[in-house]
Amino acid sequence: MSQAGTARLPGGWLLAGVVSVIGMSLLAAATGPAGLPPGRVLRALLDALPAVSVDSGLGERELAILWEVRLPRVVLGLLVGSSLATAGAAYQGVFRNPLADPYLLGVAAGAGLGATFAIVAGHRPILPLAAFVGGAVAVILTYLLGRGLGDRTVTGLILAGVAVASFFAAWQTYLQQRHDDTLREVYAWILGRLSTSGWREVLLVAPYVAVSIVTIVLHRRLLDVLSVGDSEAAGLGLSVGRVRLAVVAAATLGTASAVAVSGLIGFVGIIVPHTVRLAAGASYRRVVPLSVLFGGSFLVAADLAARSLLAPAELPIGVVTAFLGAPFFLAVLRTSRRVR
Amino acid sequence: MICWRNVTVHLGGLRILEGVDLDVATGEWVGLIGPNGAGKTTLLRAAIGAVRPTAGSVLIDGESHLGSLERARRVAWVPQRPFAPPGVTVFDYVMLGRNPHIPYFGTERPRDVTAVWAALSALELEALADRDVAVLSGGEFQRAVLARAVAQDAPILLLDEPTSSLDVGHQQQVLGLVDRLRSERALTVVSALHDLTLAAQFCPRLVMLAAGRVVADGSAKDVLTEQRLAIHYGATVRVREDPEAGVVVVPVRSRPGTSG
C-alpha cells in the first residue's frame, strides 16, 4: 500500500512552482536596456522588506528603473498569467472539456467590443473599464441565455457562448470598419501587450485577480467531484449548479480583469493547465494551484522574450505565447505519451 | 427506510412513472425488475433527487425535503453507466464517495482515508488502489463504483443494473459482495436487475414495474410467473424450480407456427 492516492499536491511540486515564479521574476527584472545584476535586484528586494536592511549596490537611477519600470511589469505579468491559467483550468473542470479556455463564454468578444468602443470614441483612459464591462456583460448574457436553452447540461451554455461571441465580434467588426483610422490601435490591443505606467495597472486588477484565484483554489476539490459528471456528482451531494456558477463567475472576473489591462493574450489558459496536468497529475487539487504559479512565471517569461528578442522593438506578447508556446506544448504532449 | 409515495414522473412530456407506492424497510434487499423502459432507473433517480416527481414524494427516513448533502449521507447511488474519469486513481475515485462528509472547502481527514481503505478492502481492491480507473476491466471498475458507494457510508444503497456489463462469474461475485456488505453494515438495498434468475437468488423480495406502475410485489415464486413475463416482457419463458438454484427463468425460443 503506497501513498494514499494522488490528489494531494506534493510539496516538491509546490516548491518548484514557487522557485519558477521567483527565479523568472528576478531574471525579468534584471534584463533590459539597462542591465541590473540579478544578485543586486534580489538584495534590493530584500532591503524593501520590513526590518531587513541590506545594501543592494544599485544606484538611485537603477533603483528607479527597478521599482517604477521593471517590477510593475513583472508583477502585472504574474497577475495576468496566473489569472488566465487558473481561469483556463477552472473552465476545463467545470465544462469537463479539455479544450475549454477562459474565452469560451464570450469574454474575449465582449472585451474586444468594449475596447473598440473606447478607442473609436477617443476615450483611451477608460479602455480597461470598457473592456472589463464588455467581457463581463458577454458572459452574463451567455449564462442567462444558456440556462434557458439546455436546462441541466453545459451544452446549452457553450452554444449560447458561441452565439454571444459571434454577435459581439460582428458588432466589433462593424465598428472597426466604420472607423478604419483606429484599426491599427484596435488590432494592437487584440494581440495583447503588458504595458505599465508605474503601478497603476497592477493596483487596478490585483483585487479582482486575487478574489478570482482564491475562489477557484477553494473549489479545487469540488472540481474533482464534478469530474464524474453532473448527475453522479449530485448523487455524491454536490450542488452542481452552485459550484458551476461560483467557479464560472470567479474565472470570468479574473479573465475580464486580465484582458482589461493586457488585451487578448491567447493560449496561456490552455497550455499551462495541460502542461501541469501532464506533468503532475489530473487532480484539480494539483492542476489549480500549479496553474496559479506556473501561469505567472510562464507569462513573465513570454514577456521577457517579447521585449528582448527584437530589442529595442517589442513583439506582441500574444504572438510569443503562441509562437513559442505551441511547439513547447507539442513537445510536452509527445514526451508524456512516450512515458505512458 | 425509504418510501416512494404515489410518485408520478414526467420526462420530456412522457409519463415515466404513475402513482408508484413502494415501502422498503431497513435492512431489506428489494430487486426491481421489469422490461426496458418500465421506469426502474427513473424510480431510483427520483430517490436521489436527480429527477423531480410531478406528484408524490420520496421519503428517506420519513423526510421528503433533504438537502443534497444530507441526502448523500443517507443514500448512495450506483448508476447504470458510471463515468470513469481518466487520470484518477482507484483510491481517489473511492475518496469521491467521502464528499458528503468532507467540509465544503476542506480536504479529507484521517477518518476519510480510513473509510476509503475499509471500502477498498471490502471490495478486494487494495492491490489496485494506485491504478487509473480508466484502465480497469469492467468487473474491477464495477467494484470500484461499489467501493465509492460504500465509502459514502450511507445506510441506503441504490444500485441501477450493477451487473449489466459483467459476465456470469463477475455477476455472482458482485452480487455476493453486495449481500455481504448488506449483512455486515445493515444496509437497505434497492437494485434494478435484468437477470431474473439472479434477482430471484439474491433478492428476498422482488418488485416488478411495467409501463410506470408496480404490477407485482412479493417473493420470487409469486412474482415470476410465466403468464406475467409473457404479458409484461412479451417473453416466452419457462419458470422452473431447482432444488439448488431456486426459481429459474429459462427463455424458450418461439418458432413460427407453434404457439409459444
Coordinates of C-alpha atoms in Angstrom, one line a residue:
Chain A
M1 CA 0.0 0.0 0.0
S2 CA 1.8 3.1 -1.2
Q3 CA 0.9 6.7 -0.6
A4 CA -2.8 7.4 -0.2
G5 CA -3.8 8.4 -3.6
T6 CA -2.5 11.1 -5.9
A7 CA -4.9 14.0 -5.4
R8 CA -2.9 15.8 -2.7
L9 CA -0.4 18.4 -4.1
P10 CA 3.1 17.2 -3.3
G11 CA 5.4 19.7 -1.6
G12 CA 8.1 19.2 -4.2
W13 CA 5.8 20.5 -7.0
L14 CA 4.7 23.4 -4.8
L15 CA 8.3 24.3 -4.3
A16 CA 9.1 24.0 -8.0
G17 CA 6.3 26.4 -8.8
V18 CA 7.4 29.0 -6.2
V19 CA 11.0 28.7 -7.4
S20 CA 9.9 29.3 -11.0
V21 CA 8.0 32.4 -10.0
I22 CA 10.8 33.9 -8.0
G23 CA 13.5 32.9 -10.5
M24 CA 11.7 34.1 -13.6
S25 CA 10.7 37.4 -11.8
L26 CA 14.4 38.1 -10.9
L27 CA 15.5 37.3 -14.4
A28 CA 12.9 39.5 -16.0
A29 CA 13.6 42.4 -13.5
A30 CA 17.3 42.2 -14.2
T31 CA 17.0 42.1 -18.0
G32 CA 16.5 45.1 -20.2
P33 CA 18.3 48.0 -21.9
A34 CA 19.9 48.9 -18.5
G35 CA 21.3 45.6 -17.2
L36 CA 20.8 45.2 -13.4
P37 CA 22.6 42.2 -11.9
P38 CA 20.1 39.7 -10.6
G39 CA 22.0 39.4 -7.3
R40 CA 21.7 43.1 -6.7
V41 CA 18.0 43.0 -7.7
L42 CA 17.5 40.3 -5.1
R43 CA 19.2 42.4 -2.5
A44 CA 17.2 45.5 -3.4
L45 CA 14.0 43.4 -2.9
L46 CA 15.2 42.1 0.4
D47 CA 16.1 45.6 1.5
A48 CA 12.5 46.6 0.9
L49 CA 11.2 44.1 3.4
P50 CA 10.3 45.5 6.8
A51 CA 13.1 45.0 9.4
V52 CA 15.6 44.0 6.8
S53 CA 18.4 46.2 5.7
V54 CA 20.9 45.2 3.1
D55 CA 22.9 47.3 0.7
S56 CA 21.8 46.4 -2.8
G57 CA 24.7 48.2 -4.5
L58 CA 22.3 49.7 -7.1
G59 CA 22.4 53.5 -7.8
E60 CA 19.4 55.8 -7.4
R61 CA 18.6 55.7 -11.2
E62 CA 18.9 51.9 -11.3
L63 CA 16.6 51.6 -8.3
A64 CA 14.1 53.9 -10.0
I65 CA 14.2 51.7 -13.1
L66 CA 13.7 48.6 -11.0
W67 CA 10.8 49.9 -8.9
E68 CA 9.0 52.1 -11.4
V69 CA 9.5 50.2 -14.7
R70 CA 10.6 46.6 -14.4
L71 CA 8.8 45.4 -11.3
P72 CA 5.4 46.8 -12.1
R73 CA 5.6 45.0 -15.4
V74 CA 6.8 41.7 -13.8
V75 CA 4.0 41.8 -11.3
L76 CA 1.4 42.6 -13.9
G77 CA 2.7 39.6 -15.9
L78 CA 2.4 37.4 -12.8
L79 CA -1.1 38.6 -12.2
V80 CA -2.3 38.2 -15.8
G81 CA -0.6 34.9 -16.4
S82 CA -1.9 33.4 -13.1
S83 CA -5.3 34.7 -13.8
L84 CA -5.6 33.3 -17.3
A85 CA -4.1 29.9 -16.5
T86 CA -6.2 29.4 -13.4
A87 CA -9.4 30.5 -15.3
G88 CA -8.5 28.0 -18.0
A89 CA -8.1 25.2 -15.5
A90 CA -11.4 26.2 -13.9
Y91 CA -13.3 26.3 -17.2
Q92 CA -11.8 22.9 -18.2
G93 CA -13.0 21.4 -14.9
V94 CA -16.5 23.0 -14.9
F95 CA -17.2 22.1 -18.5
R96 CA -15.3 18.7 -18.3
N97 CA -13.8 19.7 -21.6
P98 CA -10.0 19.8 -22.2
L99 CA -10.4 22.4 -25.0
A100 CA -12.2 24.9 -22.8
D101 CA -10.3 28.1 -22.5
P102 CA -11.0 31.3 -20.5
Y103 CA -12.6 32.9 -23.6
L104 CA -15.1 30.1 -24.1
L105 CA -18.2 32.0 -22.9
G106 CA -17.6 35.2 -24.8
V107 CA -15.2 37.2 -22.6
A108 CA -12.8 37.9 -25.5
A109 CA -15.5 39.1 -27.9
G110 CA -17.2 41.2 -25.2
A111 CA -14.0 42.8 -24.0
G112 CA -13.0 43.4 -27.7
L113 CA -16.2 45.2 -28.3
G114 CA -15.8 47.3 -25.2
A115 CA -12.2 48.2 -26.1
T116 CA -13.1 49.1 -29.6
F117 CA -15.9 51.4 -28.3
A118 CA -13.4 53.1 -26.1
I119 CA -10.8 53.5 -28.9
V120 CA -13.2 54.7 -31.6
A121 CA -14.8 57.1 -29.2
G122 CA -11.4 58.5 -28.3
H123 CA -11.6 57.7 -24.7
R124 CA -8.4 55.8 -24.3
P125 CA -8.2 56.1 -20.5
I126 CA -11.5 54.2 -20.0
L127 CA -10.4 51.3 -22.1
P128 CA -9.7 48.9 -19.2
L129 CA -13.1 49.6 -17.7
A130 CA -14.8 49.3 -21.1
A131 CA -13.1 46.0 -21.8
F132 CA -13.9 44.7 -18.4
V133 CA -17.6 45.6 -18.6
G134 CA -17.8 44.2 -22.2
G135 CA -16.3 40.9 -21.1
A136 CA -18.5 40.6 -18.0
V137 CA -21.7 41.5 -19.9
A138 CA -21.0 39.0 -22.6
V139 CA -20.6 36.1 -20.1
I140 CA -23.6 37.2 -18.0
L141 CA -25.6 37.2 -21.3
T142 CA -24.3 33.8 -22.2
Y143 CA -25.2 32.4 -18.8
L144 CA -28.7 33.7 -18.8
L145 CA -29.4 32.6 -22.4
G146 CA -27.7 29.2 -21.8
R147 CA -29.7 28.4 -18.8
G148 CA -32.9 28.9 -20.8
L149 CA -31.6 26.6 -23.6
G150 CA -30.2 23.4 -22.1
D151 CA -31.7 23.2 -18.6
R152 CA -29.3 20.9 -16.8
T153 CA -26.4 20.4 -19.2
V154 CA -23.4 22.5 -20.1
T155 CA -24.1 22.1 -23.8
G156 CA -26.7 24.9 -23.8
L157 CA -24.2 27.2 -22.1
I158 CA -21.4 26.5 -24.6
L159 CA -23.8 27.0 -27.5
A160 CA -25.0 30.3 -26.1
G161 CA -21.4 31.3 -25.7
V162 CA -20.8 30.6 -29.4
A163 CA -23.8 32.8 -30.3
V164 CA -23.0 35.7 -28.0
A165 CA -19.3 35.7 -29.1
S166 CA -20.3 35.8 -32.8
F167 CA -22.8 38.6 -32.2
F168 CA -20.3 40.7 -30.3
A169 CA -17.5 40.0 -32.8
A170 CA -19.7 41.1 -35.6
W171 CA -20.6 44.3 -33.8
Q172 CA -16.9 45.0 -33.2
T173 CA -16.1 44.3 -36.9
Y174 CA -18.7 46.7 -38.0
L175 CA -17.4 49.4 -35.6
Q176 CA -13.9 48.8 -36.9
Q177 CA -15.0 49.2 -40.5
R178 CA -16.8 52.4 -39.8
H179 CA -13.7 53.9 -38.0
D180 CA -10.8 52.4 -40.0
D181 CA -8.5 55.2 -38.8
T182 CA -8.2 53.4 -35.5
L183 CA -7.8 50.0 -37.0
R184 CA -4.2 49.7 -36.1
E185 CA -4.7 50.6 -32.5
V186 CA -7.6 48.1 -32.0
Y187 CA -5.5 45.4 -33.7
A188 CA -2.6 46.1 -31.4
W189 CA -4.8 45.8 -28.4
I190 CA -6.2 42.5 -29.6
L191 CA -2.7 41.0 -29.9
G192 CA -2.1 41.6 -26.3
R193 CA 0.5 43.6 -24.5
L194 CA 1.8 44.1 -21.0
S195 CA 2.4 47.8 -20.7
T196 CA 2.5 49.7 -17.5
S197 CA 2.7 53.2 -16.3
G198 CA 4.1 52.7 -12.8
W199 CA 1.9 50.6 -10.5
R200 CA -1.4 51.9 -11.8
E201 CA -2.4 48.8 -13.8
V202 CA -1.3 46.4 -11.1
L203 CA -3.3 48.1 -8.4
L204 CA -6.3 48.3 -10.8
V205 CA -6.5 44.5 -11.3
A206 CA -4.9 43.0 -8.3
P207 CA -8.0 42.9 -6.1
Y208 CA -10.2 41.2 -8.7
V209 CA -7.4 38.7 -9.7
A210 CA -7.0 37.9 -6.0
V211 CA -10.7 37.2 -5.4
S212 CA -10.8 35.1 -8.6
I213 CA -7.8 33.0 -7.8
V214 CA -8.7 32.4 -4.2
T215 CA -12.3 31.4 -5.1
I216 CA -11.1 28.9 -7.7
V217 CA -8.4 27.5 -5.4
L218 CA -11.0 26.9 -2.7
H219 CA -13.2 25.0 -5.2
R220 CA -10.3 22.7 -6.4
R221 CA -11.6 19.6 -4.6
L222 CA -15.1 20.2 -5.7
L223 CA -13.9 20.3 -9.4
D224 CA -12.6 16.8 -8.8
V225 CA -16.0 15.6 -7.6
L226 CA -17.5 17.2 -10.7
S227 CA -15.2 15.1 -12.9
V228 CA -17.6 12.2 -12.8
G229 CA -20.4 14.2 -14.4
D230 CA -23.3 16.3 -13.2
S231 CA -25.7 13.5 -12.1
E232 CA -23.1 11.4 -10.3
A233 CA -21.7 14.5 -8.6
A234 CA -25.2 15.4 -7.5
G235 CA -25.6 11.9 -6.1
L236 CA -22.4 12.5 -4.1
G237 CA -24.1 15.5 -2.5
L238 CA -22.6 18.3 -4.7
S239 CA -24.8 21.3 -5.6
V240 CA -23.6 21.2 -9.2
G241 CA -25.3 24.4 -10.3
R242 CA -24.0 26.4 -7.4
V243 CA -20.4 25.2 -7.9
R244 CA -20.6 25.9 -11.6
L245 CA -21.9 29.4 -11.1
A246 CA -19.3 30.3 -8.4
V247 CA -16.4 29.0 -10.5
V248 CA -17.6 30.5 -13.8
A249 CA -18.2 33.9 -12.0
A250 CA -14.7 33.8 -10.4
A251 CA -13.0 32.8 -13.7
T252 CA -14.8 35.5 -15.6
L253 CA -13.9 38.1 -13.0
G254 CA -10.2 37.2 -13.3
T255 CA -10.2 36.9 -17.1
A256 CA -12.1 40.1 -17.7
S257 CA -9.7 42.0 -15.4
A258 CA -6.6 40.5 -17.1
V259 CA -7.9 41.2 -20.5
A260 CA -8.8 44.8 -19.5
V261 CA -5.1 45.7 -18.9
S262 CA -3.3 43.3 -21.2
G263 CA -5.5 42.7 -24.3
L264 CA -6.3 39.3 -25.6
I265 CA -3.3 37.1 -24.8
G266 CA -4.2 33.7 -26.1
F267 CA -3.1 30.2 -25.4
V268 CA -2.0 30.6 -21.7
G269 CA -5.3 29.3 -20.4
I270 CA -4.8 26.1 -22.4
I271 CA -1.1 25.4 -22.4
V272 CA -0.4 26.0 -18.7
P273 CA -3.1 23.8 -17.2
H274 CA -2.5 21.0 -19.7
T275 CA 1.3 21.0 -19.1
V276 CA 0.9 20.8 -15.3
R277 CA -1.8 18.2 -15.7
L278 CA 0.5 16.0 -17.8
A279 CA 3.5 16.6 -15.5
A280 CA 1.9 16.5 -12.1
G281 CA -1.4 14.6 -12.4
A282 CA -5.0 15.1 -13.4
S283 CA -6.5 16.1 -10.0
Y284 CA -7.6 19.7 -9.8
R285 CA -6.0 19.8 -6.4
R286 CA -2.7 19.8 -8.3
V287 CA -3.7 21.5 -11.5
V288 CA -5.3 24.6 -10.0
P289 CA -2.5 25.7 -7.5
L290 CA 0.2 24.8 -10.0
S291 CA -1.6 26.8 -12.8
V292 CA -1.5 29.8 -10.5
L293 CA 2.2 29.5 -10.1
F294 CA 3.4 28.3 -13.5
G295 CA 0.8 30.6 -15.3
G296 CA 2.5 33.6 -13.7
S297 CA 6.1 32.5 -14.4
F298 CA 5.1 31.4 -18.0
L299 CA 3.7 34.8 -18.9
V300 CA 6.7 36.7 -17.3
A301 CA 9.0 34.5 -19.4
A302 CA 6.9 35.2 -22.5
D303 CA 7.0 38.9 -21.8
L304 CA 10.8 38.8 -21.3
A305 CA 11.1 37.1 -24.7
A306 CA 8.6 39.6 -26.3
R307 CA 10.8 42.6 -25.3
S308 CA 14.2 41.1 -25.7
L309 CA 14.1 39.0 -28.9
L310 CA 13.9 42.0 -31.3
A311 CA 15.1 44.7 -28.8
P312 CA 14.6 47.6 -28.9
A313 CA 11.5 46.7 -30.8
E314 CA 8.8 44.8 -28.9
L315 CA 6.8 41.8 -30.1
P316 CA 3.2 41.4 -29.2
I317 CA 3.1 39.0 -26.2
G318 CA 0.2 37.0 -27.7
V319 CA 2.5 36.2 -30.7
V320 CA 5.2 34.9 -28.3
T321 CA 2.8 32.8 -26.2
A322 CA 1.6 31.1 -29.3
F323 CA 4.8 31.0 -31.3
L324 CA 7.0 29.6 -28.6
G325 CA 4.2 28.0 -26.6
A326 CA 2.7 25.8 -29.3
P327 CA 5.9 23.9 -30.1
F328 CA 6.7 23.6 -26.4
F329 CA 3.2 22.2 -25.8
L330 CA 3.6 19.7 -28.6
A331 CA 6.9 18.5 -27.2
V332 CA 5.3 18.0 -23.7
L333 CA 2.4 16.0 -25.3
R334 CA 4.9 13.8 -27.2
T335 CA 7.1 13.0 -24.2
S336 CA 4.1 12.3 -21.9
R337 CA 2.7 9.9 -24.5
R338 CA 6.0 8.0 -24.7
V339 CA 6.2 7.7 -20.9
R340 CA 2.8 6.1 -20.5
Chain B
M1 CA -36.0 3.2 5.4
I2 CA -37.1 4.6 2.1
C3 CA -40.7 5.1 0.7
W4 CA -42.0 6.1 -2.6
R5 CA -45.4 7.7 -2.0
N6 CA -47.7 8.0 -5.0
V7 CA -44.7 9.0 -7.2
T8 CA -45.6 10.3 -10.7
V9 CA -42.8 11.5 -13.0
H10 CA -43.0 13.1 -16.4
L11 CA -39.9 13.5 -18.6
G12 CA -39.9 15.3 -21.9
G13 CA -43.7 15.2 -22.0
L14 CA -43.9 11.5 -21.4
R15 CA -45.2 9.9 -18.3
I16 CA -42.5 7.6 -17.0
L17 CA -43.9 6.7 -13.6
E18 CA -47.5 6.8 -12.5
G19 CA -48.5 6.7 -8.9
V20 CA -45.8 4.3 -7.6
D21 CA -46.1 3.3 -4.0
L22 CA -43.2 1.3 -2.5
D23 CA -42.0 1.0 1.0
V24 CA -38.6 -0.6 1.7
A25 CA -37.9 -1.4 5.3
T26 CA -34.4 -1.0 6.9
G27 CA -32.2 -4.0 6.1
E28 CA -34.4 -5.2 3.2
W29 CA -33.0 -6.1 -0.2
V30 CA -35.5 -5.3 -2.9
G31 CA -34.9 -6.4 -6.5
L32 CA -36.5 -4.0 -9.0
I33 CA -37.4 -5.9 -12.2
G34 CA -39.4 -5.1 -15.3
P35 CA -38.9 -4.7 -19.1
N36 CA -36.8 -1.9 -20.7
G37 CA -38.5 1.4 -20.3
A38 CA -40.6 0.3 -17.3
G39 CA -39.3 3.2 -15.2
K40 CA -36.8 1.4 -12.9
T41 CA -34.0 3.9 -13.4
T42 CA -36.3 6.8 -13.0
L43 CA -37.7 5.4 -9.8
L44 CA -34.1 5.2 -8.4
R45 CA -33.2 8.7 -9.8
A46 CA -36.3 10.2 -8.1
A47 CA -34.9 8.9 -4.8
I48 CA -31.6 10.8 -5.2
G49 CA -33.3 14.0 -6.4
A50 CA -31.9 13.7 -10.0
V51 CA -35.5 13.8 -11.3
R52 CA -38.3 15.7 -9.6
P53 CA -41.6 13.9 -9.3
T54 CA -44.6 15.7 -10.9
A55 CA -46.6 14.4 -8.0
G56 CA -46.0 12.4 -4.9
S57 CA -42.7 12.3 -2.9
V58 CA -39.9 10.1 -1.8
L59 CA -39.4 9.8 1.9
I60 CA -36.0 9.0 3.3
D61 CA -36.3 8.0 6.9
G62 CA -39.6 9.8 6.8
E63 CA -38.3 13.1 5.4
S64 CA -39.1 14.4 1.9
H65 CA -37.1 17.6 1.7
L66 CA -33.5 16.7 2.4
G67 CA -30.7 19.0 1.2
S68 CA -28.3 17.4 -1.4
L69 CA -25.5 16.8 1.2
E70 CA -27.8 15.3 3.8
R71 CA -29.4 13.1 1.2
A72 CA -26.0 11.9 0.1
R73 CA -25.2 11.0 3.7
R74 CA -28.2 8.7 3.8
V75 CA -28.5 7.4 0.2
A76 CA -25.7 6.1 -2.0
W77 CA -26.4 5.6 -5.7
V78 CA -24.6 3.4 -8.3
P79 CA -25.7 4.5 -11.8
Q80 CA -26.2 2.1 -14.7
R81 CA -23.3 3.6 -16.7
P82 CA -20.9 5.3 -14.3
F83 CA -18.2 7.5 -15.8
A84 CA -14.6 6.6 -15.3
P85 CA -12.6 9.9 -15.3
P86 CA -9.2 9.3 -16.9
G87 CA -6.1 10.0 -14.8
V88 CA -7.9 9.4 -11.5
T89 CA -6.6 6.5 -9.3
V90 CA -9.0 4.0 -7.7
F91 CA -8.1 5.4 -4.3
D92 CA -9.0 9.0 -5.3
Y93 CA -12.1 7.7 -7.1
V94 CA -13.4 6.0 -4.0
M95 CA -12.5 9.1 -2.0
L96 CA -15.1 11.0 -4.1
G97 CA -17.6 9.0 -2.1
R98 CA -16.5 10.8 1.1
N99 CA -17.7 14.2 -0.4
P100 CA -20.8 14.5 1.8
H101 CA -18.6 14.0 4.9
I102 CA -15.7 16.4 4.0
P103 CA -16.2 20.2 4.8
Y104 CA -17.2 22.1 1.7
F105 CA -13.9 23.9 1.2
G106 CA -11.8 21.4 3.1
T107 CA -9.9 18.3 2.3
E108 CA -10.0 14.7 3.5
R109 CA -9.1 13.9 7.1
P110 CA -7.6 10.7 8.6
R111 CA -11.0 9.2 9.2
D112 CA -11.9 9.7 5.5
V113 CA -8.7 7.9 4.5
T114 CA -9.6 5.1 6.9
A115 CA -13.1 4.8 5.4
V116 CA -11.7 4.6 1.9
W117 CA -9.2 1.8 2.8
A118 CA -12.1 -0.1 4.5
A119 CA -14.2 0.2 1.4
L120 CA -11.3 -0.9 -0.8
S121 CA -10.8 -3.8 1.5
A122 CA -14.5 -4.8 1.5
L123 CA -14.4 -5.0 -2.3
E124 CA -11.0 -6.6 -2.5
L125 CA -9.5 -3.6 -4.4
E126 CA -6.5 -2.8 -2.2
A127 CA -4.0 -4.0 -4.7
L128 CA -5.5 -1.7 -7.4
A129 CA -5.5 1.4 -5.3
D130 CA -3.0 3.2 -7.4
R131 CA -4.4 2.1 -10.7
D132 CA -6.0 4.6 -13.1
V133 CA -9.8 3.9 -13.1
A134 CA -10.0 4.4 -16.9
V135 CA -7.8 1.2 -17.5
L136 CA -9.7 -1.2 -15.2
S137 CA -11.6 -4.1 -16.5
G138 CA -15.5 -4.0 -16.4
G139 CA -15.6 -6.1 -13.3
E140 CA -12.9 -4.2 -11.5
F141 CA -14.5 -0.8 -12.3
Q142 CA -17.9 -2.0 -11.1
R143 CA -16.3 -3.0 -7.8
A144 CA -14.6 0.5 -7.6
V145 CA -18.0 2.1 -8.1
L146 CA -19.5 0.0 -5.3
A147 CA -16.5 0.8 -3.1
R148 CA -17.2 4.5 -3.7
A149 CA -20.8 3.9 -2.6
V150 CA -19.6 2.0 0.4
A151 CA -17.2 4.8 1.3
Q152 CA -20.1 7.2 1.2
D153 CA -21.2 5.4 4.4
A154 CA -24.9 5.8 3.7
P155 CA -27.4 3.3 5.2
I156 CA -29.4 3.1 1.9
L157 CA -27.8 1.7 -1.3
L158 CA -29.5 2.2 -4.7
L159 CA -28.0 0.1 -7.5
D160 CA -29.0 0.6 -11.1
E161 CA -28.2 -2.6 -13.0
P162 CA -24.9 -3.2 -11.2
T163 CA -24.2 -6.3 -13.2
S164 CA -25.4 -5.4 -16.7
S165 CA -21.9 -5.3 -18.2
L166 CA -20.4 -8.3 -16.4
D167 CA -20.0 -11.9 -17.3
V168 CA -21.8 -14.5 -15.2
G169 CA -18.9 -15.1 -12.8
H170 CA -18.4 -11.5 -12.1
Q171 CA -22.2 -11.0 -11.8
Q172 CA -22.2 -13.6 -9.0
Q173 CA -19.1 -12.0 -7.4
V174 CA -20.5 -8.5 -7.3
L175 CA -24.0 -9.6 -6.0
G176 CA -22.3 -11.8 -3.4
L177 CA -20.3 -8.8 -2.3
V178 CA -23.4 -6.6 -2.1
D179 CA -25.1 -9.3 0.0
R180 CA -22.1 -9.5 2.4
L181 CA -22.0 -5.7 2.7
R182 CA -25.7 -5.6 3.4
S183 CA -25.4 -8.0 6.3
E184 CA -22.2 -6.6 7.7
R185 CA -23.3 -3.0 7.5
A186 CA -27.1 -3.5 7.9
L187 CA -27.7 -1.7 4.6
T188 CA -31.0 -1.3 2.9
V189 CA -30.6 -2.2 -0.8
V190 CA -32.8 -1.5 -3.8
S191 CA -31.3 -2.7 -7.0
A192 CA -32.6 -2.8 -10.5
L193 CA -31.7 -6.1 -12.1
H194 CA -32.0 -7.5 -15.6
D195 CA -31.2 -11.2 -14.9
L196 CA -34.4 -12.6 -13.4
T197 CA -32.8 -15.8 -12.1
L198 CA -30.0 -13.9 -10.3
A199 CA -32.6 -11.4 -9.0
A200 CA -34.6 -14.4 -7.6
Q201 CA -31.5 -15.8 -6.0
F202 CA -30.2 -12.7 -4.2
C203 CA -33.3 -10.6 -3.5
P204 CA -35.8 -11.9 -1.0
R205 CA -38.4 -9.5 -2.4
L206 CA -39.0 -8.6 -6.0
V207 CA -41.0 -5.7 -7.3
M208 CA -42.0 -5.7 -10.9
L209 CA -42.5 -2.4 -12.8
A210 CA -44.2 -2.2 -16.2
A211 CA -45.2 1.0 -18.0
G212 CA -44.5 3.1 -14.9
R213 CA -46.6 1.1 -12.5
V214 CA -45.9 -1.6 -9.9
V215 CA -47.5 -4.7 -11.3
A216 CA -46.3 -7.3 -8.8
D217 CA -44.6 -7.3 -5.4
G218 CA -43.6 -10.4 -3.4
S219 CA -41.3 -13.3 -3.3
A220 CA -39.6 -14.6 -6.5
K221 CA -42.1 -17.5 -6.6
D222 CA -45.1 -15.2 -6.5
V223 CA -43.8 -12.6 -8.9
L224 CA -42.0 -14.6 -11.6
T225 CA -44.8 -16.4 -13.3
E226 CA -44.8 -17.5 -17.0
Q227 CA -48.0 -15.6 -17.6
R228 CA -46.8 -12.3 -16.1
L229 CA -43.5 -12.5 -18.0
A230 CA -45.5 -13.1 -21.2
I231 CA -47.7 -10.1 -20.6
H232 CA -45.2 -7.5 -19.4
Y233 CA -42.0 -8.6 -21.1
G234 CA -43.6 -10.1 -24.2
A235 CA -41.3 -13.1 -23.4
T236 CA -41.7 -16.7 -23.9
V237 CA -40.2 -18.4 -20.9
R238 CA -40.5 -21.4 -18.6
V239 CA -40.2 -20.9 -14.9
R240 CA -38.7 -23.9 -13.1
E241 CA -37.8 -24.6 -9.6
D242 CA -34.4 -26.1 -9.0
P243 CA -33.5 -27.5 -5.5
E244 CA -30.2 -25.7 -5.6
A245 CA -30.8 -22.7 -7.9
G246 CA -34.3 -21.8 -6.7
V247 CA -36.6 -20.1 -9.1
V248 CA -35.1 -20.3 -12.6
V249 CA -36.3 -18.4 -15.6
V250 CA -35.5 -20.1 -18.9
P251 CA -36.1 -18.4 -22.2
V252 CA -37.8 -20.6 -24.8
R253 CA -37.3 -19.9 -28.5
S254 CA -40.6 -19.4 -30.2
R255 CA -40.8 -20.8 -33.7
P256 CA -43.3 -19.6 -36.3
G257 CA -46.3 -21.9 -36.5
T258 CA -46.0 -23.2 -33.0
S259 CA -47.7 -21.5 -30.2
G260 CA -45.1 -20.5 -27.5

